[in-house]
CSV table of C-alpha atoms in Angstrom, one decimal:
chain,number,residue,atom,x,y,z
Z,1,UNK,CA,-8.8,-5.8,14.0
Z,2,UNK,CA,-8.9,-6.9,10.4
Z,3,UNK,CA,-11.3,-9.5,11.6
Z,4,UNK,CA,-13.8,-6.8,12.8
Z,5,UNK,CA,-13.3,-4.7,9.6
Z,6,UNK,CA,-13.9,-7.6,7.4
Z,7,UNK,CA,-17.1,-8.6,9.2
Z,8,UNK,CA,-18.4,-5.0,9.3
Z,9,UNK,CA,-17.9,-4.5,5.6
Z,10,UNK,CA,-20.0,-7.6,4.8
Z,11,UNK,CA,-22.5,-6.9,7.5
Z,12,UNK,CA,-23.1,-3.3,6.5
Z,13,UNK,CA,-23.3,-4.2,2.8
Z,14,UNK,CA,-25.9,-6.9,3.1
Z,15,UNK,CA,-28.1,-5.2,5.8
Z,16,UNK,CA,-28.0,-1.9,3.9
Z,17,UNK,CA,-29.0,-3.5,0.6
Z,18,UNK,CA,-32.0,-5.1,2.3
Z,19,UNK,CA,-33.2,-1.6,3.3
Z,20,UNK,CA,-32.5,0.0,0.0
Z,21,UNK,CA,-33.9,-2.8,-2.2
Z,22,UNK,CA,-30.5,-3.4,-3.7
Z,23,UNK,CA,-30.5,-7.1,-3.0
Z,24,UNK,CA,-30.1,-8.0,-6.7
Z,25,UNK,CA,-26.7,-6.4,-6.9
Z,26,UNK,CA,-25.5,-7.9,-3.7
Z,27,UNK,CA,-26.7,-11.3,-4.7
Z,28,UNK,CA,-24.8,-11.1,-8.0
Z,29,UNK,CA,-21.8,-9.7,-6.1
Z,30,UNK,CA,-21.6,-12.6,-3.7
Z,31,UNK,CA,-21.5,-15.0,-6.6
Z,32,UNK,CA,-19.0,-13.1,-8.8
Z,33,UNK,CA,-16.5,-11.3,-6.5
Z,34,UNK,CA,-14.5,-14.4,-5.6
Z,35,UNK,CA,-13.6,-14.6,-9.3
Z,36,UNK,CA,-12.4,-11.0,-9.2
Z,37,UNK,CA,-10.2,-11.9,-6.2
Z,38,UNK,CA,-8.9,-15.0,-8.1
Z,39,UNK,CA,-8.1,-12.8,-11.2
Z,40,UNK,CA,-6.1,-10.5,-9.0
Z,41,UNK,CA,-4.1,-13.4,-7.7
Z,42,UNK,CA,-3.5,-14.7,-11.2
Z,43,UNK,CA,-2.3,-11.3,-12.2
Z,44,UNK,CA,0.1,-11.0,-9.3
Z,45,UNK,CA,1.4,-14.5,-9.3
Z,46,UNK,CA,3.9,-14.3,-12.2
Z,47,UNK,CA,5.3,-11.0,-10.8
Z,48,UNK,CA,5.8,-12.3,-7.3
Z,49,UNK,CA,7.4,-15.5,-8.5
Z,50,UNK,CA,9.7,-13.6,-10.9
Z,51,UNK,CA,10.8,-11.0,-8.3
Z,52,UNK,CA,11.3,-13.5,-5.4
Z,53,UNK,CA,13.5,-15.5,-7.9
Z,54,UNK,CA,15.6,-12.5,-8.9
Z,55,UNK,CA,15.9,-11.3,-5.3
Z,56,UNK,CA,17.2,-14.7,-4.2
Z,57,UNK,CA,20.1,-14.2,-6.5
Z,58,UNK,CA,20.8,-10.8,-4.8
Z,59,UNK,CA,20.5,-12.4,-1.5
Z,60,UNK,CA,22.9,-15.2,-2.3
Z,61,UNK,CA,25.5,-12.9,-3.9
Z,62,UNK,CA,25.5,-10.5,-0.9
Z,63,UNK,CA,24.1,-7.6,-2.9
Z,64,UNK,CA,21.0,-7.4,-0.7
Z,65,UNK,CA,23.3,-7.0,2.3
Z,66,UNK,CA,25.3,-4.2,0.6
Z,67,UNK,CA,22.0,-2.5,-0.2
Z,68,UNK,CA,20.8,-2.6,3.4
Z,69,UNK,CA,24.1,-1.5,4.7
Z,70,UNK,CA,23.9,1.7,2.6
Z,71,UNK,CA,20.5,2.5,4.1
Z,72,UNK,CA,21.6,1.3,7.5
Z,73,UNK,CA,22.0,4.7,9.3
Z,74,UNK,CA,18.4,5.4,8.5
Z,75,UNK,CA,17.0,1.9,9.1
Z,76,UNK,CA,18.7,1.3,12.4
Z,77,UNK,CA,17.0,4.4,13.8
Z,78,UNK,CA,13.6,3.2,12.5
Z,79,UNK,CA,14.1,-0.4,13.6
Z,80,UNK,CA,16.0,-0.4,16.9
Z,81,UNK,CA,14.9,-3.9,17.7
Z,82,UNK,CA,16.6,-5.4,14.7
Z,83,UNK,CA,20.2,-6.6,14.5
Z,84,UNK,CA,22.4,-4.6,12.1
Z,85,UNK,CA,22.7,-7.5,9.7
Z,86,UNK,CA,19.2,-8.8,10.0
Z,87,UNK,CA,18.1,-10.4,6.7
Z,88,UNK,CA,14.8,-8.5,6.7
Z,89,UNK,CA,16.6,-5.1,6.4
Z,90,UNK,CA,17.7,-5.8,2.8
Z,91,UNK,CA,14.1,-6.6,1.8
Z,92,UNK,CA,12.8,-3.6,3.7
Z,93,UNK,CA,15.2,-1.3,1.9
Z,94,UNK,CA,14.3,-2.8,-1.4
Z,95,UNK,CA,10.6,-2.5,-0.7
Z,96,UNK,CA,10.9,1.2,0.2
Z,97,UNK,CA,13.1,1.9,-2.8
Z,98,UNK,CA,10.6,0.2,-5.2
Z,99,UNK,CA,7.7,2.1,-3.6
Z,100,UNK,CA,9.5,5.4,-4.0
Z,101,UNK,CA,10.1,4.8,-7.7
Z,102,UNK,CA,6.4,3.9,-8.1
Z,103,UNK,CA,7.1,0.2,-8.9
Z,104,UNK,CA,4.2,-1.1,-6.9
Z,105,UNK,CA,4.3,-4.6,-8.5
Z,106,UNK,CA,7.9,-5.1,-7.4
Z,107,UNK,CA,7.4,-3.6,-4.0
Z,108,UNK,CA,4.8,-6.2,-2.8
Z,109,UNK,CA,7.0,-9.3,-3.1
Z,110,UNK,CA,9.9,-7.5,-1.3
Z,111,UNK,CA,7.5,-6.5,1.5
Z,112,UNK,CA,6.1,-10.0,1.9
Z,113,UNK,CA,9.6,-11.4,2.0
Z,114,UNK,CA,10.5,-8.8,4.7
Z,115,UNK,CA,7.5,-9.9,6.8
Z,116,UNK,CA,8.6,-13.5,6.4
Z,117,UNK,CA,12.1,-12.7,7.7
Z,118,UNK,CA,10.7,-10.7,10.6
Z,119,UNK,CA,8.4,-13.6,11.5
Z,120,UNK,CA,11.4,-16.0,11.8
Z,121,UNK,CA,12.5,-14.4,15.1
Z,122,UNK,CA,9.1,-13.6,16.4
Z,123,UNK,CA,8.5,-15.4,19.8
Z,124,UNK,CA,4.7,-15.1,19.5
Z,125,UNK,CA,3.9,-16.2,16.0
Z,126,UNK,CA,0.3,-14.9,16.0
Z,127,UNK,CA,1.2,-11.5,17.3
Z,128,UNK,CA,2.7,-8.6,15.4
Z,129,UNK,CA,6.2,-7.4,16.5
Z,130,UNK,CA,7.2,-3.7,16.9
Z,131,UNK,CA,9.4,-4.0,13.8
Z,132,UNK,CA,6.6,-5.4,11.7
Z,133,UNK,CA,4.3,-2.5,12.6
Z,134,UNK,CA,6.9,0.2,12.0
Z,135,UNK,CA,7.6,-1.4,8.6
Z,136,UNK,CA,3.9,-1.4,7.7
Z,137,UNK,CA,3.5,2.2,8.7
Z,138,UNK,CA,6.4,3.1,6.4
Z,139,UNK,CA,4.8,0.9,3.7
Z,140,UNK,CA,1.2,2.2,3.9
Z,141,UNK,CA,2.5,5.7,4.0
Z,142,UNK,CA,3.4,4.9,0.5
Z,143,UNK,CA,6.3,7.3,-0.1
Z,144,UNK,CA,6.0,7.6,-3.9
Z,145,UNK,CA,8.4,10.1,-5.6
Z,146,UNK,CA,6.8,9.7,-9.0
Z,147,UNK,CA,3.0,8.9,-9.0
Z,148,UNK,CA,3.1,7.5,-12.5
Z,149,UNK,CA,-0.6,6.5,-12.8
Z,150,UNK,CA,-1.8,9.8,-11.6
Z,151,UNK,CA,0.4,11.7,-14.1
Z,152,UNK,CA,-0.7,9.5,-16.9
Z,153,UNK,CA,-4.4,10.1,-16.2
Z,154,UNK,CA,-3.8,13.9,-15.8
Z,155,UNK,CA,-2.1,13.8,-19.2
Z,156,UNK,CA,-5.0,11.9,-20.7
Z,157,UNK,CA,-7.6,14.4,-19.6
Z,158,UNK,CA,-5.6,17.3,-21.0
Z,159,UNK,CA,-4.0,18.9,-17.9
Z,160,UNK,CA,-1.8,21.9,-18.8
Z,161,UNK,CA,0.8,20.7,-16.4
Z,162,UNK,CA,0.4,17.0,-15.5
Z,163,UNK,CA,3.5,16.8,-13.3
Z,164,UNK,CA,2.7,19.9,-11.1
Z,165,UNK,CA,1.2,17.6,-8.4
Z,166,UNK,CA,4.5,15.7,-7.9
Z,167,UNK,CA,5.7,18.3,-5.3
Z,168,UNK,CA,2.3,18.4,-3.4
Z,169,UNK,CA,2.2,14.6,-3.4
Z,170,UNK,CA,5.7,14.3,-2.0
Z,171,UNK,CA,5.0,16.9,0.7
Z,172,UNK,CA,1.7,15.3,1.7
Z,173,UNK,CA,3.1,11.8,1.7
Z,174,UNK,CA,6.1,13.0,3.9
Z,175,UNK,CA,3.7,14.5,6.4
Z,176,UNK,CA,1.5,11.4,6.4
Z,177,UNK,CA,4.5,9.0,6.9
Z,178,UNK,CA,6.1,11.2,9.5
Z,179,UNK,CA,3.0,11.5,11.6
Z,180,UNK,CA,2.5,7.7,11.4
Z,181,UNK,CA,6.1,7.1,12.5
Z,182,UNK,CA,5.7,9.6,15.3
Z,183,UNK,CA,2.6,7.9,16.7
Z,184,UNK,CA,4.3,4.5,16.3
Z,185,UNK,CA,7.4,5.8,18.2
Z,186,UNK,CA,5.2,7.2,21.0
Z,187,UNK,CA,3.3,4.0,21.4
Z,188,UNK,CA,6.5,2.0,21.5
Z,189,UNK,CA,8.0,4.2,24.2
Z,190,UNK,CA,4.8,4.1,26.3
Z,191,UNK,CA,4.8,0.3,26.1
Z,192,UNK,CA,8.3,0.0,27.4
H,1,UNK,CA,11.4,11.1,-16.0
H,2,UNK,CA,9.6,8.8,-18.4
H,3,UNK,CA,12.9,7.3,-19.6
H,4,UNK,CA,14.1,6.9,-16.1
H,5,UNK,CA,11.1,4.9,-15.0
H,6,UNK,CA,11.5,2.6,-18.1
H,7,UNK,CA,15.2,2.0,-17.6
H,8,UNK,CA,15.2,1.4,-13.9
H,9,UNK,CA,13.9,-2.2,-13.8
H,10,UNK,CA,16.1,-3.6,-16.6
H,11,UNK,CA,19.1,-1.9,-15.0
H,12,UNK,CA,18.2,-3.4,-11.6
H,13,UNK,CA,17.8,-6.9,-13.1
H,14,UNK,CA,21.1,-6.5,-14.9
H,15,UNK,CA,22.9,-5.4,-11.8
H,16,UNK,CA,21.7,-8.4,-9.8
H,17,UNK,CA,22.6,-11.0,-12.4
H,18,UNK,CA,25.9,-9.3,-13.1
H,19,UNK,CA,26.8,-9.2,-9.4
H,20,UNK,CA,25.7,-12.8,-8.9
H,21,UNK,CA,27.8,-14.1,-11.8
H,22,UNK,CA,30.8,-12.0,-10.6
H,23,UNK,CA,30.5,-13.5,-7.1
H,24,UNK,CA,30.3,-17.0,-8.7
H,25,UNK,CA,26.8,-17.7,-7.4
H,26,UNK,CA,24.8,-20.2,-9.4
H,27,UNK,CA,22.3,-17.6,-10.5
H,28,UNK,CA,19.9,-20.1,-12.2
H,29,UNK,CA,19.6,-22.3,-9.2
H,30,UNK,CA,19.2,-19.3,-6.9
H,31,UNK,CA,16.4,-18.0,-9.2
H,32,UNK,CA,14.6,-21.3,-9.1
H,33,UNK,CA,14.8,-21.7,-5.3
H,34,UNK,CA,13.6,-18.1,-4.8
H,35,UNK,CA,10.8,-18.6,-7.4
H,36,UNK,CA,9.7,-21.7,-5.5
H,37,UNK,CA,9.4,-19.6,-2.3
H,38,UNK,CA,7.4,-17.1,-4.3
H,39,UNK,CA,4.9,-19.7,-5.3
H,40,UNK,CA,4.4,-20.8,-1.7
H,41,UNK,CA,4.0,-17.1,-0.9
H,42,UNK,CA,1.2,-16.7,-3.5
H,43,UNK,CA,-0.4,-19.8,-2.1
H,44,UNK,CA,-0.4,-18.3,1.4
H,45,UNK,CA,-1.8,-14.9,0.4
H,46,UNK,CA,-4.5,-16.2,-1.9
H,47,UNK,CA,-7.2,-16.7,0.8
H,48,UNK,CA,-6.5,-13.2,2.2
H,49,UNK,CA,-6.8,-11.6,-1.2
H,50,UNK,CA,-10.1,-13.4,-2.1
H,51,UNK,CA,-11.5,-12.5,1.4
H,52,UNK,CA,-10.6,-8.8,1.1
H,53,UNK,CA,-11.6,-8.3,-2.5
H,54,UNK,CA,-15.0,-10.0,-1.8
H,55,UNK,CA,-15.8,-7.9,1.3
H,56,UNK,CA,-14.6,-4.6,-0.2
H,57,UNK,CA,-16.5,-5.2,-3.5
H,58,UNK,CA,-19.9,-6.1,-2.0
H,59,UNK,CA,-19.4,-3.1,0.4
H,60,UNK,CA,-19.0,-0.8,-2.7
H,61,UNK,CA,-21.9,-2.5,-4.5
H,62,UNK,CA,-24.3,-1.7,-1.6
H,63,UNK,CA,-23.9,2.1,-2.2
H,64,UNK,CA,-23.7,2.5,1.6
H,65,UNK,CA,-21.0,5.3,1.2
H,66,UNK,CA,-23.3,7.3,-1.0
H,67,UNK,CA,-26.0,7.0,1.7
H,68,UNK,CA,-23.6,8.3,4.3
H,69,UNK,CA,-22.6,11.1,2.1
H,70,UNK,CA,-26.2,12.3,1.5
H,71,UNK,CA,-26.4,12.5,5.3
H,72,UNK,CA,-23.2,14.4,5.7
H,73,UNK,CA,-23.8,16.9,2.9
H,74,UNK,CA,-25.6,19.7,4.9
H,75,UNK,CA,-22.6,19.8,7.3
H,76,UNK,CA,-19.9,19.8,4.7
H,77,UNK,CA,-21.6,22.6,2.7
H,78,UNK,CA,-20.7,25.0,5.6
H,79,UNK,CA,-16.9,24.2,5.1
H,80,UNK,CA,-14.5,24.8,2.3
H,81,UNK,CA,-14.0,21.1,1.7
H,82,UNK,CA,-15.4,20.1,-1.8
H,83,UNK,CA,-18.1,17.5,-1.5
H,84,UNK,CA,-16.8,15.5,-4.4
H,85,UNK,CA,-13.5,14.6,-2.7
H,86,UNK,CA,-15.1,12.9,0.3
H,87,UNK,CA,-15.9,9.5,-1.2
H,88,UNK,CA,-12.3,9.3,-2.5
H,89,UNK,CA,-10.9,10.2,0.9
H,90,UNK,CA,-13.1,7.5,2.6
H,91,UNK,CA,-12.3,4.8,0.1
H,92,UNK,CA,-8.5,5.5,-0.2
H,93,UNK,CA,-7.6,3.2,2.8
H,94,UNK,CA,-9.8,0.3,1.6
H,95,UNK,CA,-9.4,0.1,-2.2
H,96,UNK,CA,-6.9,1.5,-4.6
H,97,UNK,CA,-8.9,0.8,-7.7
H,98,UNK,CA,-12.1,2.4,-6.3
H,99,UNK,CA,-10.3,5.6,-5.3
H,100,UNK,CA,-8.6,5.7,-8.7
H,101,UNK,CA,-12.0,5.3,-10.4
H,102,UNK,CA,-13.4,8.3,-8.4
H,103,UNK,CA,-10.3,10.4,-9.3
H,104,UNK,CA,-11.1,9.5,-13.0
H,105,UNK,CA,-14.7,10.7,-12.6
H,106,UNK,CA,-13.4,14.0,-10.9
H,107,UNK,CA,-11.1,14.5,-13.9
H,108,UNK,CA,-14.0,14.0,-16.3
H,109,UNK,CA,-16.4,16.3,-14.5
H,110,UNK,CA,-14.1,19.1,-13.3
H,111,UNK,CA,-10.9,18.6,-15.2
H,112,UNK,CA,-7.5,17.7,-13.8
H,113,UNK,CA,-6.5,21.4,-13.3
H,114,UNK,CA,-9.5,22.3,-11.1
H,115,UNK,CA,-9.0,22.6,-7.4
H,116,UNK,CA,-10.7,19.3,-6.7
H,117,UNK,CA,-8.8,17.7,-9.6
H,118,UNK,CA,-5.5,18.7,-8.1
H,119,UNK,CA,-6.6,17.7,-4.6
H,120,UNK,CA,-7.6,14.2,-5.9
H,121,UNK,CA,-4.2,13.8,-7.7
H,122,UNK,CA,-2.3,14.7,-4.5
H,123,UNK,CA,-4.5,12.4,-2.4
H,124,UNK,CA,-4.1,9.5,-4.7
H,125,UNK,CA,-0.3,9.9,-4.7
H,126,UNK,CA,0.1,10.4,-1.0
H,127,UNK,CA,-1.2,7.3,0.8
H,128,UNK,CA,-1.7,3.7,0.1
H,129,UNK,CA,-4.5,1.2,0.7
H,130,UNK,CA,-3.8,0.8,4.5
H,131,UNK,CA,-6.4,-1.8,5.3
H,132,UNK,CA,-5.6,-4.0,2.3
H,133,UNK,CA,-1.9,-3.9,2.9
H,134,UNK,CA,-2.3,-4.8,6.6
H,135,UNK,CA,-4.6,-7.7,5.8
H,136,UNK,CA,-2.3,-8.9,3.0
H,137,UNK,CA,1.1,-8.6,4.9
H,138,UNK,CA,-0.2,-10.0,8.2
H,139,UNK,CA,-2.3,-12.6,6.5
H,140,UNK,CA,0.8,-13.9,4.6
H,141,UNK,CA,2.6,-14.8,7.9
H,142,UNK,CA,-0.6,-15.7,9.8
H,143,UNK,CA,-0.4,-12.9,12.3
H,144,UNK,CA,-3.9,-12.3,13.7
H,145,UNK,CA,-3.1,-10.1,16.7
H,146,UNK,CA,-2.1,-6.9,14.9
H,147,UNK,CA,-2.0,-4.7,18.0
H,148,UNK,CA,-1.9,-1.0,17.4
H,149,UNK,CA,-1.0,-1.2,13.7
H,150,UNK,CA,-4.4,-0.2,12.3
H,151,UNK,CA,-4.7,2.7,14.6
H,152,UNK,CA,-1.3,4.1,13.5
H,153,UNK,CA,-2.0,3.3,9.8
H,154,UNK,CA,-5.3,5.1,9.7
H,155,UNK,CA,-3.9,8.0,11.8
H,156,UNK,CA,-1.2,8.4,9.1
H,157,UNK,CA,-3.9,8.3,6.4
H,158,UNK,CA,-6.0,11.0,8.1
H,159,UNK,CA,-2.9,13.2,8.5
H,160,UNK,CA,-2.2,12.6,4.8
H,161,UNK,CA,-5.7,13.7,3.8
H,162,UNK,CA,-5.6,16.8,5.9
H,163,UNK,CA,-2.1,17.6,4.6
H,164,UNK,CA,-3.2,17.1,1.0
H,165,UNK,CA,-6.0,19.6,1.5
H,166,UNK,CA,-3.9,22.2,3.2
H,167,UNK,CA,-0.9,21.9,0.8
H,168,UNK,CA,-3.1,21.9,-2.4
H,169,UNK,CA,-4.8,25.1,-1.1
H,170,UNK,CA,-1.5,26.8,-0.4
H,171,UNK,CA,0.1,25.8,-3.7
H,172,UNK,CA,-2.8,26.4,-6.1
H,173,UNK,CA,-5.4,28.3,-4.2
H,174,UNK,CA,-9.1,27.4,-4.0
């Protein structure tokens, strides 16, 4: 699926630019955008290394397990295929918590670590498991309690009440995540 | 709220180190072994990130979306949906920076307290960049058969966009 999207994005971009005479921009883009990707990696790298290091301490001390046990009543309903003390659950819990608090940079390493743990007991290594998909639906739903960037920008442009959108964001994100989880649940049931 | 978001990370790090020391874990060695895993992780996701950033950016450069919008305009003028929000809604699943840039433009042109400004704020806060997250997370563990994940992710985004529109209308009026 990602395969098709990736090809379509490039295909559309280049063909369309031929028609609109925008070839100059595309030409420059092809030569420079790899650098933008590399810059993003360089920006992310120290954070990922730092957080995987810190979280290893939490894993070894058992704190991660305690953390996942607190959220277990909720998580076991969402991930029926996972064992109660599956290592991934701690990372899933941390990822969701970091997302909720608007700490996107910390959420990514937790999420990647969760995927790694889920992959360990995946019988078909090239195929997504049900638990992986449910986790990603939760993750892309992006349940953010405090959208810090948006509030900062609203403040900058002189909003009379920068935080008034918190409640509408929470409601919209809840509906979005809930509908994603519902569809996910229905597909899982149909597949059984 | 501001203080809370500043204090939460230091507290979290403190809690982890404190608990580790209390449980007599070698915290320094644990950190190093985790950090090493992190480096390998970066190494694994690097190709995915370069591939996605490249494709998304040349797609944005081509101004294809603007072309589609020009085509859609006559239809949308018959509805209550403000024209200026559509590019943001379309870009939200692909690129977080691009949709943030559009929100920025909306704030400059209409102000953050306009209907479209509030709608953009809600939209930015309510979903994440689905396609990028899927590519990154599945890419990191080399899963290529993603089954129904994209369908579910985009369905959730669509519901989020509709919900943002309805909720903003109810809360603030047009």
